[in-house]
Short mmCIF file of C-alpha atoms in Angstrom, two decimals:
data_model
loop_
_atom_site.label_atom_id
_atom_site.label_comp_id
_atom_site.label_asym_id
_atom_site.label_seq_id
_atom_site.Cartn_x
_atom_site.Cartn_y
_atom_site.Cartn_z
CA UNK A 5 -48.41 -14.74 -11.83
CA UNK A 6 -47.18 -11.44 -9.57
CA UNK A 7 -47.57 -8.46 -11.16
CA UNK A 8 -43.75 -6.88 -12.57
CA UNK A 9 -42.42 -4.29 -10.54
CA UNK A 10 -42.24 -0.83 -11.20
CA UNK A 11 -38.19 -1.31 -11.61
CA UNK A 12 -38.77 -4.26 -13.52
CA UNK A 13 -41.23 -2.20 -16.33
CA UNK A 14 -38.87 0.69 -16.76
CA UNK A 15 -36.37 -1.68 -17.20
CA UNK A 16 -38.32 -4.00 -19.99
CA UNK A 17 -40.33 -1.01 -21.68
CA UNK A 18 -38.44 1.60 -23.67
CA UNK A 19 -38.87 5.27 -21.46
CA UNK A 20 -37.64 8.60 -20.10
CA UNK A 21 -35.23 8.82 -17.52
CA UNK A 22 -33.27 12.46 -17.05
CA UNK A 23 -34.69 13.50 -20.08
CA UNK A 24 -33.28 10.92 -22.31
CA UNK A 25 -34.96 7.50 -23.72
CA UNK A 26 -34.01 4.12 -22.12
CA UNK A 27 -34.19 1.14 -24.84
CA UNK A 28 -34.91 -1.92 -23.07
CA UNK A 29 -32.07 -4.15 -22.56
CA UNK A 30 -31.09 -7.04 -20.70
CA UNK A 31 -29.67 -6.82 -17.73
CA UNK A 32 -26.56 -8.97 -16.61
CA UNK A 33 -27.03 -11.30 -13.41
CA UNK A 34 -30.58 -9.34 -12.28
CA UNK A 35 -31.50 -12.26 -10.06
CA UNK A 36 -28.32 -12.51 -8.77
CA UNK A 37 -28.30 -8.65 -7.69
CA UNK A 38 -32.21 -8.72 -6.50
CA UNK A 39 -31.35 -10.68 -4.21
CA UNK A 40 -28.49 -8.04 -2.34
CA UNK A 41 -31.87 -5.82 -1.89
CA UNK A 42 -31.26 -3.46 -5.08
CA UNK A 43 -31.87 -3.65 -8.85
CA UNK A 44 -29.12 -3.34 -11.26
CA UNK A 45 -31.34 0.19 -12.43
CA UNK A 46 -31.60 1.18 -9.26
CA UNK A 47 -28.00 1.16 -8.28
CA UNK A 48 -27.38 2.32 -10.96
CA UNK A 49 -28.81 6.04 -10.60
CA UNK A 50 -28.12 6.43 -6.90
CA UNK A 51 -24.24 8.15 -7.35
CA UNK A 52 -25.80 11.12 -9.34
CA UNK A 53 -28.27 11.20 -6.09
CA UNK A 54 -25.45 11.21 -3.66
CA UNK A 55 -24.14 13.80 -5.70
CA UNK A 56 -27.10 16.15 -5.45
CA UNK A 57 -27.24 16.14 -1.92
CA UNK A 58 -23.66 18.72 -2.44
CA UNK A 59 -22.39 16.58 0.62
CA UNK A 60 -19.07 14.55 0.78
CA UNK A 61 -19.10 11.32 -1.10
CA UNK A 62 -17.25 9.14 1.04
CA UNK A 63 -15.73 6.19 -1.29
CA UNK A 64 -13.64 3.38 -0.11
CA UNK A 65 -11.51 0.57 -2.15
CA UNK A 66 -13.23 -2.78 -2.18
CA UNK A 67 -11.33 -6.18 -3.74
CA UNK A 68 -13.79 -9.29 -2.92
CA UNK A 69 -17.47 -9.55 -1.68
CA UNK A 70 -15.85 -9.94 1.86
CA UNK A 71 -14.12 -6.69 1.54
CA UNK A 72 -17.66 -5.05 0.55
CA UNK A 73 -19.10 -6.26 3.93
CA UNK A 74 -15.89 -4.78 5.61
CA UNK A 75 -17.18 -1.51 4.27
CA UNK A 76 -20.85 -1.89 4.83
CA UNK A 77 -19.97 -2.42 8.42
CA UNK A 78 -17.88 0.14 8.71
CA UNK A 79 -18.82 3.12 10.63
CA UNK A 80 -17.73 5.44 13.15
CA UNK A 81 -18.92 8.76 15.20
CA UNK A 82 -16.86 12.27 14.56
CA UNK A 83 -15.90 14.79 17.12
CA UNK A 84 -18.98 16.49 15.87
CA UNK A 85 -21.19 13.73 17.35
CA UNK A 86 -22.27 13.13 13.53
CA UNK A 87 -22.10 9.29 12.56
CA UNK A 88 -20.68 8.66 9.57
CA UNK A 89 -20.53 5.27 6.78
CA UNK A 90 -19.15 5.07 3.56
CA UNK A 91 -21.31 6.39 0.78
CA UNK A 92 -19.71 4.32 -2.31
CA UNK A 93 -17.15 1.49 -3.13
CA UNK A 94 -14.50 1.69 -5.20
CA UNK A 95 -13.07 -1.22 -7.39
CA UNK A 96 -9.52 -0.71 -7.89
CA UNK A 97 -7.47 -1.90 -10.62
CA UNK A 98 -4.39 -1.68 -8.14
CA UNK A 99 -6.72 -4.05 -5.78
CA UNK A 100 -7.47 -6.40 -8.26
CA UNK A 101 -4.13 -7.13 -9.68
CA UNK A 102 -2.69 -7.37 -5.99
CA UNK A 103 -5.20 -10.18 -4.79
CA UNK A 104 -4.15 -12.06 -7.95
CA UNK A 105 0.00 -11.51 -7.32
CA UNK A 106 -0.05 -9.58 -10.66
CA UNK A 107 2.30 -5.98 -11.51
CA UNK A 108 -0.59 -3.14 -11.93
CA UNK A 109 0.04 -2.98 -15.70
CA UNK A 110 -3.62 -4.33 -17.00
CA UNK A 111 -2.68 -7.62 -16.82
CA UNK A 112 -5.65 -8.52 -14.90
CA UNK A 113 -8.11 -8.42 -17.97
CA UNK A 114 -12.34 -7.31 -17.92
CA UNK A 115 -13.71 -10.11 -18.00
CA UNK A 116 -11.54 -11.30 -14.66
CA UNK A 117 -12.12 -7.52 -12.72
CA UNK A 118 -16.11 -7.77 -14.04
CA UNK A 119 -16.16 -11.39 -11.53
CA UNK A 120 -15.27 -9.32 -8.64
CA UNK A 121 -17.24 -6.61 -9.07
CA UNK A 122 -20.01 -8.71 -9.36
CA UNK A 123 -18.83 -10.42 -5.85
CA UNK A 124 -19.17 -6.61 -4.65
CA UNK A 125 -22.87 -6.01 -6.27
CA UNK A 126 -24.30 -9.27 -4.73
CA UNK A 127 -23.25 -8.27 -0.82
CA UNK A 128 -23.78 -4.50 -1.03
CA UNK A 129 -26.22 -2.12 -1.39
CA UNK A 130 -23.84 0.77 -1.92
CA UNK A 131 -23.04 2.42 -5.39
CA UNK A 132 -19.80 0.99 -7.31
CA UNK A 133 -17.30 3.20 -9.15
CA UNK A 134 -15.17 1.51 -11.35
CA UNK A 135 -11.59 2.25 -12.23
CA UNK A 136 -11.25 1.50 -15.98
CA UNK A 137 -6.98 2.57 -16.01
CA UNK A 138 -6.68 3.69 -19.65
CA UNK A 139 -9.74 1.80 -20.76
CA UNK A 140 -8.24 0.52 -23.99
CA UNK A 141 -9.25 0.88 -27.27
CA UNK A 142 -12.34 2.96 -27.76
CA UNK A 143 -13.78 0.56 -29.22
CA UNK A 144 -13.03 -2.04 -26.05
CA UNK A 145 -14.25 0.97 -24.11
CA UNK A 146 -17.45 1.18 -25.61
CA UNK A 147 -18.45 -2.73 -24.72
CA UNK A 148 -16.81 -2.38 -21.18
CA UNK A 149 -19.62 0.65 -20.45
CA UNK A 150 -22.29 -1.32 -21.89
CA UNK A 151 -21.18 -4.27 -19.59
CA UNK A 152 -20.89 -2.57 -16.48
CA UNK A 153 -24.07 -0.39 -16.95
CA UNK A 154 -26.20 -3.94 -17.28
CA UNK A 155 -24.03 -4.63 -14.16
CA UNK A 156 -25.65 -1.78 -12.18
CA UNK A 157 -21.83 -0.10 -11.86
CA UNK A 158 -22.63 3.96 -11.34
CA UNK A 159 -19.35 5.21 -13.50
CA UNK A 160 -16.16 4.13 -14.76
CA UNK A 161 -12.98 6.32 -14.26
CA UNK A 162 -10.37 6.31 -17.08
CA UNK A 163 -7.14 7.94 -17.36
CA UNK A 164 -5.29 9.87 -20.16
CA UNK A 165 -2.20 7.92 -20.53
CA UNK A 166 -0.87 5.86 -23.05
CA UNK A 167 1.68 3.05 -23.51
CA UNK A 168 2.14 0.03 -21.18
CA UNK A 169 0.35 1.30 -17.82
CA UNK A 170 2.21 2.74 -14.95
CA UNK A 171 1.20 2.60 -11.47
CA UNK A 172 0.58 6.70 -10.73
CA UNK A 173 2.18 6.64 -7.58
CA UNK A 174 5.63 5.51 -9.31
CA UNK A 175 5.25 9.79 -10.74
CA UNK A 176 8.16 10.29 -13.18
CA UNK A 177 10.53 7.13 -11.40
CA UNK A 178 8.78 5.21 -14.75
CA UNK A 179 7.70 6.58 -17.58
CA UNK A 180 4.47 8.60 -17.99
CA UNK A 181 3.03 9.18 -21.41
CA UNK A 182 0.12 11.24 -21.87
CA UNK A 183 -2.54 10.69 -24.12
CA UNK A 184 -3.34 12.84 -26.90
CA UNK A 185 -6.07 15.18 -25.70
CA UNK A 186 -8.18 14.66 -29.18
CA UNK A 187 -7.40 11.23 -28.93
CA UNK A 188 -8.96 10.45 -24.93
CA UNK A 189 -11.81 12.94 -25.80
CA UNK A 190 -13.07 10.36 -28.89
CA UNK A 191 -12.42 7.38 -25.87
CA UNK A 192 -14.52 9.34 -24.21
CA UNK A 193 -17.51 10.25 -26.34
CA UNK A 194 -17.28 6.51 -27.42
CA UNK A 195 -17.97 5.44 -23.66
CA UNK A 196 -21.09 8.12 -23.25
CA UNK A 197 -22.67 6.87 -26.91
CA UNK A 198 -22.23 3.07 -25.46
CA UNK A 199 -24.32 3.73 -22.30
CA UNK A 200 -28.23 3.55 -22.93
CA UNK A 201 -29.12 5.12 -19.31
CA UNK A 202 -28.08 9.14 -18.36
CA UNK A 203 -27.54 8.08 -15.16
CA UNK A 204 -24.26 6.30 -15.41
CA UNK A 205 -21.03 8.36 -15.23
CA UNK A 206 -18.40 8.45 -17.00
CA UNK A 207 -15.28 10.34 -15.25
CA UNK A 208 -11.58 11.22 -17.09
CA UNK A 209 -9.20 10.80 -15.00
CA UNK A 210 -6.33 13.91 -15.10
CA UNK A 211 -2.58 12.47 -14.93
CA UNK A 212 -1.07 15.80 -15.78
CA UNK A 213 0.47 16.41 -12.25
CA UNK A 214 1.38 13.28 -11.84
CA UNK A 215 3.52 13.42 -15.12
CA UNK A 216 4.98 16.54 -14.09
CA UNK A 217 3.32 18.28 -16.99
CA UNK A 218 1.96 20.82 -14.72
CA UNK A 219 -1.15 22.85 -13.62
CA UNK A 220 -2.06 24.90 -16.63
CA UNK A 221 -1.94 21.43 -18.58
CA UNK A 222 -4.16 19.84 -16.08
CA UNK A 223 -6.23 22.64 -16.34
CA UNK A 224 -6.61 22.61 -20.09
CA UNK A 225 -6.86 18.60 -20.08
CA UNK A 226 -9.83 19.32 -17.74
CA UNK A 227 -11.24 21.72 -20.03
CA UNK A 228 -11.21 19.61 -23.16
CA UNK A 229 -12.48 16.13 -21.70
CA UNK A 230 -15.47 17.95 -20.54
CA UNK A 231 -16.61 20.26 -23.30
CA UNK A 232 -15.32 18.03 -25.89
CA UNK A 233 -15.10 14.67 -24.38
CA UNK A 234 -18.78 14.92 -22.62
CA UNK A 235 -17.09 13.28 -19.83
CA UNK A 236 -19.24 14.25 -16.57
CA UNK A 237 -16.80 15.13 -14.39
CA UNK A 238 -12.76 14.51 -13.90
CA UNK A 239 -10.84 13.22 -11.52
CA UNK A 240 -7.32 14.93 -10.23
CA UNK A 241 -4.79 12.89 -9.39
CA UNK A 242 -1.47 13.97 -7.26
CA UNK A 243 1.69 11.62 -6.14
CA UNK A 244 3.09 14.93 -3.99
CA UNK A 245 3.23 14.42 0.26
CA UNK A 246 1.41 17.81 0.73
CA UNK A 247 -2.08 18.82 -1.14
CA UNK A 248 -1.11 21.93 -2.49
CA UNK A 249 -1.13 21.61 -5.87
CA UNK A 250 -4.53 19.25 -5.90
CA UNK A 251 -5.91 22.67 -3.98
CA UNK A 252 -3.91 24.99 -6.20
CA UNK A 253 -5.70 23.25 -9.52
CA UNK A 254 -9.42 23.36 -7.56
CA UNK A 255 -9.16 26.79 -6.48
CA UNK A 256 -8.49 27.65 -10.71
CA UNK A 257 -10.46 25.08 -11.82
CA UNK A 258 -13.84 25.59 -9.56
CA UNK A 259 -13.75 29.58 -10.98
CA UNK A 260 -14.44 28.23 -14.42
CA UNK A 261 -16.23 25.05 -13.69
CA UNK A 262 -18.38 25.43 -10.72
CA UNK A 263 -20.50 22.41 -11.12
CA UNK A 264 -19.00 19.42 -12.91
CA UNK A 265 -18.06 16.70 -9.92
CA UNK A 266 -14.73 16.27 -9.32
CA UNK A 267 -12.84 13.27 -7.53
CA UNK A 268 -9.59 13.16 -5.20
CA UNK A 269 -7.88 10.35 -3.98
CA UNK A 270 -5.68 11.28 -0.98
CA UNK A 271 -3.14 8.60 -0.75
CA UNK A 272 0.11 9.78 -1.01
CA UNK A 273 -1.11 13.09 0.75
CA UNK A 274 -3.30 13.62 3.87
CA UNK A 275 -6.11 16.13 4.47
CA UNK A 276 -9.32 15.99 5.83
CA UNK A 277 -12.43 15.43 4.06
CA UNK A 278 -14.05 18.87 5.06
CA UNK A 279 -11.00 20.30 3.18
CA UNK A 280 -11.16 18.68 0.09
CA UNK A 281 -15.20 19.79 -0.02
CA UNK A 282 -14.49 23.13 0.87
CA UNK A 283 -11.83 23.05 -1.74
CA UNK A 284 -14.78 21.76 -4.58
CA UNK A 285 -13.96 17.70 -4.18
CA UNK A 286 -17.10 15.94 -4.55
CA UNK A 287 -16.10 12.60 -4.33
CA UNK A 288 -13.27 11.58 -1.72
CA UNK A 289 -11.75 8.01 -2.78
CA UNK A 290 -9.64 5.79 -0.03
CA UNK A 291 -8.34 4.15 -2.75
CA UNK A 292 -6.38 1.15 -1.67
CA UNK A 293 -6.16 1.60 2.18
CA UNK A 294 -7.87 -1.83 3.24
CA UNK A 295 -5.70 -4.15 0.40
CA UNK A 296 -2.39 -1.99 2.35
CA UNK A 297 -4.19 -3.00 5.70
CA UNK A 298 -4.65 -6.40 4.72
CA UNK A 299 -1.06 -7.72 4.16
CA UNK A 300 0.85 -6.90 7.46
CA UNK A 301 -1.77 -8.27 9.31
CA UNK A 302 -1.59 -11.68 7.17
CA UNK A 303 2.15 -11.79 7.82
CA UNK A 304 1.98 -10.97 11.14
CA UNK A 305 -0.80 -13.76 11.99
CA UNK A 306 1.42 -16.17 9.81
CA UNK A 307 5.04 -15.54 11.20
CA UNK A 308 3.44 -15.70 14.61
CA UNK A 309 1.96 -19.67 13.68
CA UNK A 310 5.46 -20.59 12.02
CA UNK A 311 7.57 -19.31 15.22
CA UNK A 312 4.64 -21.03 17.97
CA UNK A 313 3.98 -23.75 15.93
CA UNK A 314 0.43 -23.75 17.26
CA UNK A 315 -2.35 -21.68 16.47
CA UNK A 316 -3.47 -20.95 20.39
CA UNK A 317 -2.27 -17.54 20.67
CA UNK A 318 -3.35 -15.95 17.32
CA UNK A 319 -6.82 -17.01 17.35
CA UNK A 320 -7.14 -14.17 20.70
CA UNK A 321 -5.96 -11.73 17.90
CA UNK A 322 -8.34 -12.86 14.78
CA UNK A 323 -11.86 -13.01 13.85
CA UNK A 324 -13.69 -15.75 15.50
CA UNK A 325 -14.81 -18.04 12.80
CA UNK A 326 -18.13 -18.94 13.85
CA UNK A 327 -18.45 -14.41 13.86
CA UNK A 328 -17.37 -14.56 9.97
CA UNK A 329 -19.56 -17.21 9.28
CA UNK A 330 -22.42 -15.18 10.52
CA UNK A 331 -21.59 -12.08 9.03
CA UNK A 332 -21.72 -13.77 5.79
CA UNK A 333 -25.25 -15.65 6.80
CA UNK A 334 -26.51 -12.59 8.27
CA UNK A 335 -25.46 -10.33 5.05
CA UNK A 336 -27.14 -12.96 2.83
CA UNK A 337 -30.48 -13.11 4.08
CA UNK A 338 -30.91 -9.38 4.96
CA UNK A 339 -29.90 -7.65 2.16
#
């Protein structure tokens, strides 16, 4: 009988891990996720490493296992000459209710987003954050950490709204209703008593700006959730076509809180990576770029067989199948 390895005995034996005990626990689907190269555990901890290297974490949106190989491929050389990949992947509500033809409104329940985040965990290596929208209840909360943690997610990402859930890029065209700041910061310390490791995150997601409640709101939101909430670190969201006020909130906010990680997620807005670090982002989220990429080049490939009524020309313009079919054989055995 082999001997257990090391992962495997921190995992079944209770220990210490960033100062804090680790009961043992079960974890979900572990010979499912051995066999993408990487222990739930060990996935696990490696955002809070990518964090400590004080370099940009470069996150991209990722809606099915095939999408996750789309990222793990992805790379691409910088005027520097420096090469670059994608650090982390980012499962997006928005994602996962538009590959199902559902409105962005949560109707796309846990149980259904927890399937294809496992699709993402068995094809990739990279860390997952998860995007938990208003995360419920806290009691739901506290059973949707537990479940990704077994999972080997490295945080979840919840917002302070309230009420039937708005798409954030809608702003104030649809009603916005902020959370009571007591209220998210016991959501909040319910999600950091669930999880039994320190190493997964859990980050409060700021919707001040996007409600038009303003900067000093944002600011004080930010305050609270961390000092009160334990959340360990924010994210700050913006629906404006310039940056300024995601820079004009940093600027404030990095004076009084030097070290907690902060996310931004330029979608409405462009401006370069280097810029958003030098402005204190930690964590740069392309948050639903390659679902957006996805559909006109779907439509185009499918008007083009309805108007030739042959497939000769667009199969010059698409993946070769027998190429997919080795990606997928290739990413199965090497991982």
């Amino acid at each position: 009988r082999a001997a257990p390895s090391e992962a495997m005995r921190r995992l079944g034996n209770a220990g210490v891990q960033r100062g804090k005990a680790i009961h043992a626990q079960p974890v979900l689907g572990q010979a499912r996720f051995v066999a993408a190269g990487i222990t739930p555990n060990e996935r696990l901890a490696t955002l809070r490493k990518l964090l400590d290297r004080r370099s940009m974490v470069k996150t991209i949106e990722v809606h099915s296992g095939f999408s996750a190989l789309i990222a793990d491929r992805a790379k691409a050389r910088r005027s520097d000459g420096s090469e670059v990949v994608y650090d982390a992947l980012w499962s997006s509500s928005l994602s996962s209710s538009a590959i199902k033809g559902k409105p962005d409104i949560e109707t796309v329940d846990t149980t259904q987003r927890l399937q294809i985040v496992e699709d993402v965990l068995e094809v990739s290596n990279k860390p997952v954050i998860y995007d938990g929208d208003t995360g419920g209840l806290k009691e739901v909360f506290h059973f949707t950490v537990r479940s990704l943690e077994r999972l080997g997610v490295s945080a979840v990402v919840i917002e302070d709204k309230r009420g039937l859930k708005q798409n954030s890029l809608f702003g104030n065209d649809r009603l916005q209703l902020l959370e009571d700041i007591d209220v998210f910061c016991e959501k909040l310390q319910e999600g950091k008593r669930a999880q039994v490791t320190e190493d997964f995150m859990v980050f409060a997601r700021i919707e001040a700006l996007i409600a038009g409640a303003g900067e000093e709101e944002a600011l004080k939101r930010a305050r609270a959730y961390v000092k009160e909430g334990g959340a360990d670190g924010i994210m700050i969201h913006s629906k404006e076509k310039k940056p300024d006020e995601i820079l004009s909130f940093m600027k404030r906010y990095r004076a009084e809180a030097p070290d907690v990680p902060v996310i931004a997620v330029p979608t409405t807005y462009d401006i370069s990576e280097a810029d958003l670090h030098a402005a204190g982002i930690n964590i740069c989220i392309y948050a639903n770029q390659l679902i957006r990429a996805a559909y006109p080049a779907m439509l185009d490939i499918a008007n083009q067989l309805l108007a030739d009524g042959s497939s000769g020309k667009v199969d010059k313009k698409i993946m070769p199948t027998r190429e997919m079919i080795t990606l997928i054989d290739h990413a199965s055995s090497h991982k």
